[in-house]
Amino acid sequence: MYRSLEELCRMERETGKPFWKIVQEDDCVEQGISAEESFAQMRGMYQAMQYADAHYDETLKSASGLVGTEGTRMKRAREAGTLLCGDFIGKVMEKALKTSESNACMKRIVAAPTAGSCGVVPAILITYERMTNTSENDMVKALFVAAGIGDVIARRASISGARGGCQAEIGASSAMAAGALAWLKSGSSHLITQAA
């Protein structure tokens, strides 16, 4: 059991196990399942994120009519080259909007860590995977890294928008995505925690 990112880094140094594996082992103990079952569950979550992205329906609107079509508009602006940011950030924003719209339209999403911030982690990871051809196994490991960061935030602060405001949700998901991306780029626990 770890309660801080510092403890995760210390455990990595002491055991020689990678950051993601320590998080996974904690998941196995908490759920009473094998490493294979834990990995399969996390793969299922990543595949649900991919499914939500691949099956975005640009015709759907939320029940209020306030949410919908922004993902398509962002895609068109990116393809037209009218965004001020680069292609990677443009794709991330597009995927984040699509996922959050799918959530608002009651489609299946993965709360990462909450439904209110569901677009951030998938947008970063899916865009990175497609741009770099990273293996799905490594993407699942990165999701364990993100989960470990989210777990620490949930234990020590809050991931709840109702309790901590939108900064708790978006701040937590941004930290999770940044840590996962740092792991994918370097594997260093120091860089993971600094990014988060």
mmCIF file of C-alpha atoms in Angstrom, residues 10-189:
data_model
loop_
_atom_site.group_PDB
_atom_site.id
_atom_site.type_symbol
_atom_site.label_atom_id
_atom_site.label_comp_id
_atom_site.label_asym_id
_atom_site.label_seq_id
_atom_site.Cartn_x
_atom_site.Cartn_y
_atom_site.Cartn_z
ATOM 1 C CA ARG A 10 10.908 4.661 -2.901
ATOM 2 C CA MET A 11 9.220 1.295 -3.501
ATOM 3 C CA GLU A 12 10.489 1.322 -7.079
ATOM 4 C CA ARG A 13 14.054 1.964 -5.880
ATOM 5 C CA GLU A 14 13.879 -0.676 -3.148
ATOM 6 C CA THR A 15 12.219 -3.448 -5.157
ATOM 7 C CA GLY A 16 13.565 -2.733 -8.638
ATOM 8 C CA LYS A 17 10.010 -3.107 -9.952
ATOM 9 C CA PRO A 18 8.703 -0.516 -12.402
ATOM 10 C CA PHE A 19 6.233 2.128 -11.221
ATOM 11 C CA TRP A 20 3.323 0.574 -13.114
ATOM 12 C CA LYS A 21 3.975 -2.889 -11.650
ATOM 13 C CA ILE A 22 3.845 -1.599 -8.067
ATOM 14 C CA VAL A 23 0.477 -0.007 -8.809
ATOM 15 C CA GLN A 24 -0.744 -3.201 -10.446
ATOM 16 C CA GLU A 25 0.352 -5.364 -7.502
ATOM 17 C CA ASP A 26 -1.551 -3.072 -5.139
ATOM 18 C CA ASP A 27 -4.608 -3.480 -7.393
ATOM 19 C CA CYS A 28 -4.226 -7.272 -7.224
ATOM 20 C CA VAL A 29 -4.130 -7.228 -3.420
ATOM 21 C CA GLU A 30 -7.062 -4.804 -3.166
ATOM 22 C CA GLN A 31 -9.262 -6.829 -5.528
ATOM 23 C CA GLY A 32 -7.942 -10.283 -4.617
ATOM 24 C CA ILE A 33 -7.129 -11.105 -8.249
ATOM 25 C CA SER A 34 -4.114 -12.314 -10.226
ATOM 26 C CA ALA A 35 -1.745 -10.080 -12.177
ATOM 27 C CA GLU A 36 -3.186 -11.493 -15.391
ATOM 28 C CA GLU A 37 -6.741 -10.629 -14.345
ATOM 29 C CA SER A 38 -5.691 -7.135 -13.284
ATOM 30 C CA PHE A 39 -3.926 -6.524 -16.601
ATOM 31 C CA ALA A 40 -6.952 -7.841 -18.511
ATOM 32 C CA GLN A 41 -9.262 -5.493 -16.584
ATOM 33 C CA MET A 42 -7.054 -2.494 -17.324
ATOM 34 C CA ARG A 43 -6.773 -3.524 -20.981
ATOM 35 C CA GLY A 44 -10.575 -3.645 -21.065
ATOM 36 C CA MET A 45 -10.717 -0.084 -19.755
ATOM 37 C CA TYR A 46 -8.227 1.084 -22.359
ATOM 38 C CA GLN A 47 -10.194 -0.671 -25.094
ATOM 39 C CA ALA A 48 -13.387 1.021 -23.854
ATOM 40 C CA MET A 49 -11.586 4.365 -24.196
ATOM 41 C CA GLN A 50 -10.552 3.442 -27.743
ATOM 42 C CA TYR A 51 -14.104 2.326 -28.542
ATOM 43 C CA ALA A 52 -15.576 5.609 -27.299
ATOM 44 C CA ASP A 53 -13.174 7.486 -29.570
ATOM 45 C CA ALA A 54 -13.714 5.259 -32.607
ATOM 46 C CA HIS A 55 -17.512 5.291 -32.284
ATOM 47 C CA TYR A 56 -18.041 8.989 -31.678
ATOM 48 C CA ASP A 57 -21.403 10.004 -33.127
ATOM 49 C CA GLU A 58 -21.258 13.566 -34.397
ATOM 50 C CA THR A 59 -25.037 13.717 -34.739
ATOM 51 C CA LEU A 60 -25.765 13.174 -31.027
ATOM 52 C CA LYS A 61 -26.687 16.006 -28.697
ATOM 53 C CA SER A 62 -27.118 15.850 -24.942
ATOM 54 C CA ALA A 63 -30.639 15.841 -23.488
ATOM 55 C CA SER A 64 -30.293 19.568 -22.793
ATOM 56 C CA GLY A 65 -29.148 20.201 -26.358
ATOM 57 C CA LEU A 66 -26.154 22.156 -25.061
ATOM 58 C CA VAL A 67 -23.490 19.532 -25.784
ATOM 59 C CA GLY A 68 -22.663 17.865 -29.078
ATOM 60 C CA THR A 69 -20.796 18.391 -32.372
ATOM 61 C CA GLU A 70 -17.836 20.253 -30.798
ATOM 62 C CA GLY A 71 -15.549 17.267 -31.404
ATOM 63 C CA THR A 72 -16.333 17.377 -35.111
ATOM 64 C CA ARG A 73 -15.814 21.135 -35.239
ATOM 65 C CA MET A 74 -12.433 20.761 -33.542
ATOM 66 C CA LYS A 75 -11.467 18.037 -36.033
ATOM 67 C CA ARG A 76 -12.381 20.250 -38.982
ATOM 68 C CA ALA A 77 -10.435 23.206 -37.572
ATOM 69 C CA ARG A 78 -7.394 20.973 -36.978
ATOM 70 C CA GLU A 79 -7.566 19.539 -40.490
ATOM 71 C CA ALA A 80 -7.945 23.035 -41.934
ATOM 72 C CA GLY A 81 -4.849 24.182 -40.033
ATOM 73 C CA THR A 82 -6.664 27.023 -38.257
ATOM 74 C CA LEU A 83 -5.735 26.021 -34.697
ATOM 75 C CA LEU A 84 -2.981 27.967 -32.957
ATOM 76 C CA CYS A 85 -1.573 24.823 -31.319
ATOM 77 C CA GLY A 86 0.272 21.977 -33.001
ATOM 78 C CA ASP A 87 -1.222 18.819 -34.451
ATOM 79 C CA PHE A 88 -0.673 16.693 -31.325
ATOM 80 C CA ILE A 89 -2.470 19.151 -29.035
ATOM 81 C CA GLY A 90 -5.184 19.626 -31.664
ATOM 82 C CA LYS A 91 -5.799 15.878 -31.777
ATOM 83 C CA VAL A 92 -5.806 15.689 -27.985
ATOM 84 C CA MET A 93 -8.404 18.473 -27.751
ATOM 85 C CA GLU A 94 -10.515 16.813 -30.428
ATOM 86 C CA LYS A 95 -10.492 13.441 -28.638
ATOM 87 C CA ALA A 96 -11.137 15.016 -25.238
ATOM 88 C CA LEU A 97 -14.189 16.812 -26.606
ATOM 89 C CA LYS A 98 -15.458 13.676 -28.317
ATOM 90 C CA THR A 99 -15.155 11.626 -25.141
ATOM 91 C CA SER A 100 -16.793 14.242 -22.931
ATOM 92 C CA GLU A 101 -19.604 14.659 -25.469
ATOM 93 C CA SER A 102 -20.121 10.894 -25.509
ATOM 94 C CA ASN A 103 -20.393 11.066 -21.723
ATOM 95 C CA ALA A 104 -22.943 13.895 -21.894
ATOM 96 C CA CYS A 105 -24.935 11.920 -24.480
ATOM 97 C CA MET A 106 -25.026 8.872 -22.171
ATOM 98 C CA LYS A 107 -22.710 6.674 -24.226
ATOM 99 C CA ARG A 108 -20.229 4.302 -22.561
ATOM 100 C CA ILE A 109 -17.092 6.014 -21.269
ATOM 101 C CA VAL A 110 -14.362 5.306 -18.713
ATOM 102 C CA ALA A 111 -14.322 7.730 -15.789
ATOM 103 C CA ALA A 112 -10.644 8.579 -15.548
ATOM 104 C CA PRO A 113 -10.818 9.458 -12.709
ATOM 105 C CA THR A 114 -14.343 10.962 -12.956
ATOM 106 C CA ALA A 115 -17.027 11.295 -15.607
ATOM 107 C CA GLY A 116 -16.517 15.071 -15.552
ATOM 108 C CA SER A 117 -12.882 14.672 -16.567
ATOM 109 C CA CYS A 118 -13.322 11.529 -18.687
ATOM 110 C CA GLY A 119 -11.778 12.996 -21.848
ATOM 111 C CA VAL A 120 -8.304 13.929 -20.631
ATOM 112 C CA VAL A 121 -6.547 10.591 -20.059
ATOM 113 C CA PRO A 122 -7.980 8.834 -23.151
ATOM 114 C CA ALA A 123 -7.244 11.844 -25.355
ATOM 115 C CA ILE A 124 -3.579 11.909 -24.352
ATOM 116 C CA LEU A 125 -3.005 8.155 -24.452
ATOM 117 C CA ILE A 126 -4.887 7.355 -27.648
ATOM 118 C CA THR A 127 -3.296 10.256 -29.519
ATOM 119 C CA TYR A 128 0.170 9.261 -28.292
ATOM 120 C CA GLU A 129 -0.363 5.599 -29.231
ATOM 121 C CA ARG A 130 -1.439 6.485 -32.772
ATOM 122 C CA MET A 131 1.348 8.991 -33.347
ATOM 123 C CA THR A 132 4.094 6.685 -32.069
ATOM 124 C CA ASN A 133 2.785 3.175 -32.809
ATOM 125 C CA THR A 134 3.350 2.236 -29.171
ATOM 126 C CA SER A 135 2.156 -1.267 -28.277
ATOM 127 C CA GLU A 136 -1.180 -1.685 -26.546
ATOM 128 C CA ASN A 137 0.621 -3.481 -23.691
ATOM 129 C CA ASP A 138 2.692 -0.366 -23.022
ATOM 130 C CA MET A 139 -0.434 1.785 -23.174
ATOM 131 C CA VAL A 140 -2.058 -0.444 -20.547
ATOM 132 C CA LYS A 141 1.044 -0.093 -18.358
ATOM 133 C CA ALA A 142 0.811 3.681 -18.789
ATOM 134 C CA LEU A 143 -2.799 3.472 -17.640
ATOM 135 C CA PHE A 144 -1.585 1.744 -14.452
ATOM 136 C CA VAL A 145 0.804 4.666 -13.929
ATOM 137 C CA ALA A 146 -2.113 7.077 -14.362
ATOM 138 C CA ALA A 147 -4.231 5.012 -11.951
ATOM 139 C CA GLY A 148 -1.510 5.111 -9.295
ATOM 140 C CA ILE A 149 -1.312 8.893 -9.517
ATOM 141 C CA GLY A 150 -5.091 9.176 -9.373
ATOM 142 C CA ASP A 151 -5.194 6.877 -6.361
ATOM 143 C CA VAL A 152 -2.733 9.064 -4.468
ATOM 144 C CA ILE A 153 -4.728 12.200 -5.301
ATOM 145 C CA ALA A 154 -7.993 10.541 -4.222
ATOM 146 C CA ARG A 155 -6.467 9.432 -0.905
ATOM 147 C CA ARG A 156 -4.704 12.683 -0.057
ATOM 148 C CA ALA A 157 -6.839 15.395 -1.625
ATOM 149 C CA SER A 158 -9.891 14.951 -3.847
ATOM 150 C CA ILE A 159 -10.896 13.973 -7.359
ATOM 151 C CA SER A 160 -14.476 15.095 -6.747
ATOM 152 C CA GLY A 161 -15.766 18.127 -8.596
ATOM 153 C CA ALA A 162 -18.541 18.467 -5.999
ATOM 154 C CA ARG A 163 -15.971 18.592 -3.208
ATOM 155 C CA GLY A 164 -12.927 20.208 -4.776
ATOM 156 C CA GLY A 165 -14.318 22.066 -7.773
ATOM 157 C CA CYS A 166 -13.424 21.444 -11.381
ATOM 158 C CA GLN A 167 -9.728 21.796 -10.453
ATOM 159 C CA ALA A 168 -10.026 18.529 -8.510
ATOM 160 C CA GLU A 169 -11.364 16.643 -11.535
ATOM 161 C CA ILE A 170 -9.398 18.236 -14.357
ATOM 162 C CA GLY A 171 -6.307 18.757 -12.203
ATOM 163 C CA ALA A 172 -6.292 15.103 -11.199
ATOM 164 C CA SER A 173 -6.866 13.820 -14.739
ATOM 165 C CA SER A 174 -4.215 16.166 -16.120
ATOM 166 C CA ALA A 175 -1.709 14.941 -13.528
ATOM 167 C CA MET A 176 -2.596 11.344 -14.355
ATOM 168 C CA ALA A 177 -2.169 11.909 -18.094
ATOM 169 C CA ALA A 178 1.092 13.827 -17.626
ATOM 170 C CA GLY A 179 2.554 11.057 -15.453
ATOM 171 C CA ALA A 180 1.481 8.358 -17.906
ATOM 172 C CA LEU A 181 3.025 10.282 -20.796
ATOM 173 C CA ALA A 182 6.266 10.794 -18.834
ATOM 174 C CA TRP A 183 6.418 7.035 -18.193
ATOM 175 C CA LEU A 184 5.912 6.343 -21.897
ATOM 176 C CA LYS A 185 8.698 8.767 -22.801
ATOM 177 C CA SER A 186 11.242 7.768 -20.142
ATOM 178 C CA GLY A 187 10.072 5.269 -17.548
ATOM 179 C CA SER A 188 11.734 7.353 -14.825
ATOM 180 C CA SER A 189 9.739 7.598 -11.580
#
